[in-house]
XYZ file of C-alpha atoms in Angstrom:
526
model
C 106.182 185.910 129.397
C 102.858 189.036 129.559
C 100.766 187.268 132.336
C 97.517 188.933 134.134
C 97.959 192.458 132.670
C 95.494 195.249 131.426
C 93.465 194.101 128.595
C 95.128 197.486 126.927
C 98.545 196.275 126.820
C 97.105 193.314 125.016
C 95.581 194.897 122.722
C 97.915 197.207 121.778
C 100.659 194.529 121.303
C 98.363 192.864 119.231
C 97.962 196.136 117.213
C 101.862 197.060 116.875
C 102.165 193.530 115.509
C 99.297 193.271 112.797
C 100.583 197.048 111.509
C 104.742 195.590 111.407
C 103.123 193.040 109.143
C 101.108 194.764 107.227
C 104.067 197.291 106.843
C 106.644 194.868 106.090
C 104.685 193.654 103.298
C 104.440 196.903 101.885
C 108.239 197.831 101.895
C 110.984 198.061 99.288
C 112.872 195.047 98.636
C 116.429 195.678 99.639
C 119.756 194.934 97.879
C 120.953 191.485 100.309
C 117.585 189.966 99.726
C 118.409 188.578 96.461
C 121.899 188.055 97.836
C 119.990 185.818 101.322
C 117.897 184.231 98.847
C 120.621 182.708 96.618
C 123.010 181.806 99.405
C 120.022 179.878 100.283
C 119.265 177.909 96.767
C 123.139 177.386 96.268
C 123.631 175.669 99.998
C 120.452 173.774 99.154
C 121.579 172.440 95.767
C 124.848 171.519 97.472
C 123.457 169.592 100.416
C 121.540 167.486 98.133
C 124.907 166.869 96.108
C 126.473 166.019 98.843
C 123.938 163.816 99.858
C 124.011 162.008 96.626
C 127.923 162.281 95.700
C 129.744 163.198 99.418
C 130.915 166.360 97.447
C 129.889 170.335 96.583
C 132.146 171.202 94.473
C 129.906 174.591 93.212
C 129.450 175.940 96.805
C 133.180 175.422 97.544
C 134.010 177.617 94.723
C 131.099 180.307 95.371
C 132.134 183.623 96.829
C 129.940 183.844 99.382
C 130.444 179.978 100.462
C 130.573 181.816 104.190
C 127.878 183.675 104.345
C 125.062 181.332 106.962
C 122.006 180.654 106.138
C 120.747 179.795 109.749
C 117.481 182.548 109.224
C 116.632 180.748 106.274
C 116.408 177.031 107.915
C 113.708 179.092 109.619
C 112.249 181.044 106.933
C 111.970 179.197 103.580
C 108.828 177.269 104.608
C 106.900 180.083 105.659
C 107.371 182.021 102.777
C 106.733 178.674 100.140
C 103.549 178.914 102.107
C 102.833 182.661 101.773
C 104.299 183.335 98.418
C 100.948 182.722 96.670
C 98.863 185.165 99.221
C 101.455 187.663 98.978
C 101.772 187.568 95.004
C 97.816 187.956 94.434
C 97.514 190.065 97.544
C 100.573 192.537 95.665
C 100.621 191.231 92.209
C 104.072 190.413 92.051
C 105.686 187.747 90.473
C 106.491 184.451 92.593
C 110.368 185.554 92.808
C 108.851 188.978 94.875
C 106.310 187.515 96.240
C 109.107 185.231 98.201
C 111.354 187.811 98.842
C 108.327 189.821 100.419
C 107.319 186.485 102.392
C 110.334 186.730 104.514
C 109.782 190.279 105.417
C 106.575 188.629 107.721
C 109.140 186.184 109.278
C 111.463 188.980 109.898
C 109.079 191.327 111.619
C 107.758 187.979 113.594
C 111.057 186.845 114.790
C 111.858 190.562 116.042
C 107.976 190.205 117.615
C 109.087 187.357 119.602
C 112.272 188.623 120.406
C 110.879 191.941 122.402
C 108.836 189.292 124.540
C 112.472 188.025 126.094
C 113.367 191.682 125.763
C 110.639 192.601 128.205
C 111.429 189.337 130.294
C 115.147 190.182 130.997
C 113.655 193.372 131.903
C 111.635 191.972 134.602
C 114.377 190.202 135.786
C 116.443 193.391 136.483
C 113.116 195.766 137.162
C 111.570 192.952 139.251
C 108.419 195.646 137.870
C 106.173 195.068 135.368
C 105.198 198.614 134.512
C 108.560 199.733 134.019
C 108.867 196.541 132.081
C 106.566 197.288 129.732
C 108.032 201.040 129.544
C 111.009 199.189 128.197
C 109.379 196.986 125.936
C 107.132 199.343 124.147
C 110.765 201.835 123.729
C 112.675 198.891 122.552
C 109.210 197.965 120.320
C 108.761 200.922 118.681
C 111.967 202.816 118.113
C 112.445 203.351 114.432
C 115.575 202.554 113.742
C 114.896 198.692 114.934
C 111.274 199.151 113.616
C 112.219 199.907 110.141
C 114.718 197.374 110.155
C 112.365 194.722 111.055
C 110.821 195.548 108.335
C 112.734 193.355 105.873
C 116.303 193.532 107.406
C 116.874 189.665 106.602
C 120.593 189.378 108.166
C 120.713 191.604 111.119
C 117.890 191.994 112.634
C 117.219 187.650 112.652
C 121.007 187.905 114.555
C 119.763 190.564 116.957
C 117.039 188.260 117.807
C 118.765 185.335 118.288
C 121.416 187.487 120.748
C 118.403 188.716 123.088
C 116.969 184.935 123.436
C 120.404 183.675 124.419
C 120.899 186.921 126.468
C 117.967 185.885 127.983
C 118.535 182.114 128.501
C 121.848 183.159 129.710
C 120.282 185.308 132.707
C 117.526 182.492 133.805
C 120.882 179.956 133.997
C 122.625 181.960 136.005
C 119.753 182.428 138.434
C 119.530 178.357 138.724
C 123.553 178.944 139.304
C 122.969 181.807 142.173
C 120.784 178.985 143.818
C 122.637 175.910 142.997
C 120.215 174.438 141.043
C 121.048 171.768 138.021
C 119.808 173.062 134.961
C 117.236 170.725 133.052
C 118.854 169.115 129.702
C 115.183 170.870 127.689
C 117.060 174.057 128.684
C 120.461 173.118 127.397
C 118.697 171.680 124.136
C 117.167 174.986 123.499
C 119.892 176.910 124.270
C 122.045 175.271 122.192
C 120.268 175.211 119.533
C 119.683 179.063 119.866
C 123.640 179.832 120.355
C 124.089 177.632 116.492
C 121.175 179.484 114.596
C 123.277 183.166 115.925
C 126.430 181.268 114.285
C 124.160 180.722 111.525
C 122.766 183.255 110.466
C 126.247 185.130 110.995
C 129.481 183.722 111.856
C 130.079 186.318 113.806
C 127.841 184.866 116.413
C 131.022 183.123 117.671
C 131.178 186.342 119.949
C 128.248 185.492 122.477
C 130.788 183.219 123.711
C 132.573 185.626 124.829
C 129.996 186.858 126.585
C 128.941 183.880 127.919
C 132.927 184.050 129.679
C 132.523 187.295 130.722
C 129.394 186.556 132.500
C 131.172 183.593 134.333
C 134.310 185.735 134.906
C 132.183 188.470 136.479
C 129.910 186.503 138.574
C 132.981 184.430 140.490
C 134.504 187.575 140.718
C 131.130 189.239 142.798
C 129.425 185.854 144.716
C 133.363 184.798 145.865
C 132.004 180.890 145.003
C 134.032 178.039 144.685
C 134.968 177.642 141.103
C 136.062 173.839 141.271
C 132.879 173.551 143.502
C 130.626 175.079 140.583
C 132.192 172.942 137.922
C 131.833 169.552 139.362
C 128.256 170.622 140.020
C 127.445 171.130 136.529
C 130.035 169.260 134.465
C 127.484 167.071 132.864
C 125.983 170.110 131.579
C 129.159 172.030 130.211
C 129.415 168.730 128.330
C 126.208 168.362 127.307
C 126.001 172.048 126.138
C 128.946 171.426 124.390
C 128.370 168.639 122.346
C 125.096 170.000 121.171
C 126.075 172.901 120.168
C 128.835 171.490 117.699
C 126.899 169.024 116.082
C 124.299 172.107 115.549
C 126.672 174.216 114.515
C 127.926 171.959 111.791
C 124.425 170.646 111.227
C 123.764 173.987 110.130
C 126.602 175.355 108.614
C 126.840 173.182 104.338
C 130.052 174.435 104.247
C 131.753 172.781 107.201
C 130.933 169.682 106.363
C 134.043 168.686 104.226
C 136.677 170.104 106.231
C 135.323 171.386 109.896
C 138.723 174.166 109.212
C 136.287 176.134 107.726
C 135.065 177.537 110.365
C 137.802 179.287 111.110
C 138.167 180.136 107.236
C 134.873 181.814 107.240
C 135.929 183.909 110.637
C 138.981 185.267 108.533
C 136.694 185.816 105.541
C 133.988 187.299 106.991
C 136.210 190.047 109.006
C 137.169 191.566 105.607
C 133.845 190.808 103.942
C 133.583 192.800 100.981
C 134.935 195.538 98.731
C 135.778 198.505 100.427
C 132.810 200.299 100.840
C 132.581 203.913 101.579
C 130.223 204.952 104.924
C 129.365 208.720 104.654
C 129.787 209.547 107.999
C 129.863 212.760 109.404
C 130.755 213.918 106.036
C 133.931 211.824 105.816
C 133.679 209.212 103.062
C 134.947 206.109 105.838
C 136.030 203.151 104.095
C 135.331 199.321 105.642
C 138.446 198.358 105.957
C 140.140 201.053 106.671
C 138.137 202.776 109.692
C 138.919 204.774 112.313
C 137.904 203.706 115.638
C 136.223 207.233 115.857
C 133.318 205.592 113.267
C 131.842 203.319 116.075
C 131.088 206.163 118.409
C 129.903 208.648 115.674
C 127.076 206.453 114.570
C 126.324 205.675 117.746
C 126.141 209.046 119.173
C 123.302 209.516 116.521
C 121.454 206.627 115.718
C 120.944 205.875 119.705
C 117.998 207.893 121.314
C 119.462 210.572 123.329
C 117.312 209.138 126.190
C 119.445 205.922 126.015
C 122.792 207.791 126.121
C 121.874 209.970 129.150
C 120.591 206.359 130.432
C 124.219 205.390 129.538
C 126.425 208.511 131.345
C 124.574 208.182 134.422
C 126.335 204.691 134.925
C 128.205 206.783 137.642
C 125.577 207.924 139.896
C 123.821 204.619 140.221
C 126.245 202.523 140.512
C 126.161 202.070 143.920
C 122.721 201.086 143.948
C 123.720 197.756 142.283
C 124.744 196.892 145.950
C 121.244 196.135 146.842
C 120.789 193.280 144.324
C 124.233 191.521 143.591
C 122.990 189.441 140.588
C 121.967 193.011 138.677
C 125.037 194.014 139.479
C 126.950 191.111 137.465
C 124.069 191.436 134.857
C 124.907 195.014 134.157
C 128.449 194.550 134.334
C 128.512 191.963 132.171
C 126.594 193.541 129.395
C 128.712 196.622 129.855
C 132.298 194.728 129.205
C 130.653 192.439 126.427
C 129.552 195.861 124.917
C 133.597 197.234 125.247
C 135.167 193.536 124.502
C 133.567 193.152 121.065
C 134.127 197.544 120.097
C 137.886 196.557 120.896
C 138.092 193.353 118.868
C 136.488 195.195 115.858
C 138.908 198.305 116.319
C 142.062 196.050 116.891
C 141.139 193.657 114.345
C 139.933 196.226 111.765
C 136.614 194.512 111.191
C 135.173 195.805 107.623
C 132.012 197.412 109.058
C 129.540 199.663 106.716
C 126.174 200.816 106.201
C 126.556 202.940 109.770
C 126.174 200.687 112.549
C 124.232 197.599 110.771
C 126.717 195.009 111.958
C 126.805 196.292 115.442
C 123.139 196.404 115.687
C 122.700 192.981 118.000
C 124.605 195.179 120.686
C 121.786 197.430 120.481
C 119.580 195.993 122.759
C 122.175 195.465 125.645
C 123.188 199.045 125.246
C 118.859 199.284 126.095
C 118.981 197.241 129.153
C 122.003 199.507 130.754
C 120.598 202.241 130.176
C 117.137 201.448 131.093
C 118.168 200.010 134.149
C 120.321 202.789 134.731
C 117.519 205.096 134.323
C 115.190 203.200 137.256
C 117.920 203.082 139.516
C 118.214 206.821 139.225
C 114.775 207.938 139.656
C 111.499 205.646 138.675
C 109.239 208.803 138.474
C 111.581 210.421 135.765
C 111.629 207.297 134.254
C 108.148 207.155 133.559
C 107.630 210.306 132.476
C 110.495 210.948 129.693
C 110.350 206.847 128.812
C 106.531 207.770 128.269
C 107.225 210.971 126.034
C 109.893 208.848 124.201
C 106.793 206.310 123.215
C 104.791 208.931 122.056
C 107.217 210.968 120.265
C 108.437 207.282 118.742
C 104.850 206.886 117.416
C 105.318 209.764 115.749
C 108.356 209.697 114.069
C 107.343 206.211 112.549
C 104.161 207.768 110.960
C 106.461 210.743 109.754
C 108.834 208.910 107.885
C 107.603 205.283 107.194
C 108.925 203.392 105.114
C 112.214 204.829 105.989
C 111.856 204.813 109.958
C 115.654 202.124 109.391
C 117.721 205.407 108.109
C 116.769 207.226 111.860
C 118.745 209.166 113.709
C 118.224 211.018 116.777
C 117.557 214.618 117.034
C 120.821 215.701 117.156
C 121.919 215.260 114.106
C 119.355 217.380 113.027
C 121.955 220.027 113.525
C 123.799 218.727 110.244
C 123.165 219.001 106.957
C 121.814 214.970 106.689
C 121.953 214.775 103.012
C 125.798 215.393 103.547
C 126.874 214.486 106.204
C 125.369 210.567 106.691
C 124.462 207.959 104.959
C 120.944 207.989 103.968
C 119.095 205.287 102.471
C 121.802 202.295 101.799
C 119.097 199.764 101.537
C 117.063 200.972 98.747
C 113.477 200.966 100.418
C 112.853 203.711 98.196
C 112.628 200.752 94.551
C 109.510 199.802 95.429
C 107.879 203.754 94.916
C 109.874 204.495 92.234
C 109.204 201.901 90.606
C 105.555 202.482 90.967
C 106.687 205.748 89.281
C 107.898 203.979 86.229
C 105.304 201.719 85.999
C 102.352 204.506 85.428
C 104.377 206.919 83.369
C 104.547 203.708 80.849
C 101.210 203.077 80.748
C 100.377 206.555 79.879
C 102.839 207.079 77.334
C 101.922 203.434 76.086
C 105.590 202.458 76.152
C 106.244 198.183 75.115
C 107.169 195.628 76.955
C 111.188 196.239 75.369
C 111.388 199.763 77.143
C 114.347 198.619 79.589
C 114.443 199.984 83.514
C 118.422 200.237 84.270
C 118.778 200.040 88.051
C 118.975 197.033 90.248
C 118.808 193.453 89.053
C 115.705 192.783 91.257
C 113.465 195.783 89.880
C 111.586 192.552 87.870
C 109.758 191.923 91.330
C 108.106 194.799 91.059
C 107.771 195.680 87.272
C 108.099 191.899 85.798
C 104.275 191.344 85.935
C 103.611 194.344 84.359
C 104.695 196.482 81.342
C 108.818 195.281 81.149
C 110.744 192.607 80.691
C 113.718 194.249 80.276
C 116.044 195.045 83.283
C 119.635 195.935 83.265
C 121.957 197.318 85.773
C 123.138 200.915 86.732
C 126.449 200.050 85.564
C 125.441 199.119 81.870
C 123.629 203.028 81.615
C 126.613 204.118 79.837
C 126.494 201.417 76.713
C 122.864 201.966 76.265
C 121.971 203.568 73.003
C 118.123 202.903 72.489
C 116.009 205.171 73.741
C 113.527 205.146 75.180
C 114.453 203.413 78.431
C 114.284 204.530 82.350
C 116.488 205.010 85.417
C 116.522 204.751 88.719
C 119.231 206.505 90.989
C 118.910 205.342 94.483
C 121.505 203.465 97.122
C 124.833 204.383 95.889
C 123.612 205.309 92.741
C 122.176 207.997 94.030
C 125.237 209.972 94.648
C 126.459 209.573 90.958
C 126.096 211.944 88.030
C 122.858 212.684 86.644
C 121.924 210.519 83.556
C 122.224 212.635 80.179
C 119.630 214.550 78.383
C 116.923 212.411 80.449
C 113.765 214.189 82.906
C 113.518 213.147 86.174
C 109.978 211.405 86.665
C 109.892 211.431 90.453
C 111.555 212.223 93.645
C 111.318 210.320 96.643
C 112.142 211.893 100.039
C 111.060 212.750 103.311
C 111.035 214.655 106.590
C 112.020 214.094 109.971
C 109.655 215.418 112.560
C 110.259 219.035 113.745
C 113.027 219.206 111.190
C 112.686 221.630 107.709
C 115.227 219.143 106.068
C 114.602 216.959 102.943
C 115.996 213.805 102.987
C 116.698 212.753 99.758
C 116.901 208.868 98.952
C 116.322 208.454 95.536
C 114.710 209.632 92.332
C 113.094 207.947 88.553
C 114.174 209.017 85.440
C 112.429 208.968 81.701
C 115.199 208.816 79.019
C 113.027 209.585 75.451
């Protein structure tokens, strides 16, 4: 994918990959990772039961039975290989090292997806220099870079959406030249599509993108649909059969009843309780979102350069005539983005934690915007792109490890703590638990001192001075002092524990901003 480049490009990519792996090992553990691991363990146990007994009642009765395990299929073997090394390196128990090991795989798949993103840019631009600039903007965008250190669901999903989009574009290049698609390409395309759907059932929306590509292509090219179907009918049959096989093979819950795929879509579209996401000062509930929710968060999460590139679309549209196939790709991206947003709004799909559930659309928005900027003015693209790259590097250092909470400079006109959601993943737990551990050593507390916080806190403290871990919700019934309390994620907004002293407050500053962003605190109750 990257051939005949200046050695500094390869050196930068090597440094980027190594730094990303290092940061992924040294970040906290998000609240979803416990559930992801549990989903895998229950599915794995159920597969064994199904093989032996022909049924798996535990999985059928499991609340999160429709959570996909596609990425676990890839990551779990590597997690088992890496867990002992990570346990020794970070002094974690086995459970914690298994969870942290997945961070490495999450970042690796994100890094790989970036190479596919670069390849798409190279097809669109036919210019290696601007493709590299686009890749670096994508890689260094703090929001994605931060999520790539730990997010076991949304980053793999985004990554495979990019990979599928690359395969789709390559296939349409063959269509345009009336070349048959070889079986190996169809195999990889169907496998990648199925993995996407197994990671999250919402991956079935990729078929909307496929359909839109076909419609736009035939509308633009004026080619005969019947002739096309006749020429490629075997390719379509192979793709359909392979996709159906892989989709059902990678989703054990479908085995006892293929119609479960429809139940899965229905369940996940309204998944979770009515979670509230603080959005421009309003507490917007996931099961009753106003349509403005999506556009507010996209406005504050996308880089200003990307927003500018999207806005100049009407100005550069006439230049699309120079490349009919690029016109198909860009129009298809835009229609895909609009269609999925309309579907989410129309069906009132449950969305929370700002745009994490729409993260897979971000690369498509980047591709459209960067292509517009390239057509608008190459020199301006080069200068502004380089400036953004340097700003992103600086910002990543300034707010580490909270890059995933990043918002563009427009948000700085608001009181971010009171206006937007911040550390909804709970990554502050690592730093706060370290403070608790140090405090317990200094005060010679015994292992029976309880820690009230999250139930996966044993990952950081289980090998040290503690063996009592309870959820924050049990704090009201706590009678035996002393104990520790960790406040972060949703608990951070609750009232402070009574008759306790704060021993640590976790916060950070955005670059060029005096606002202190508060993400968590640790308390000692004597």
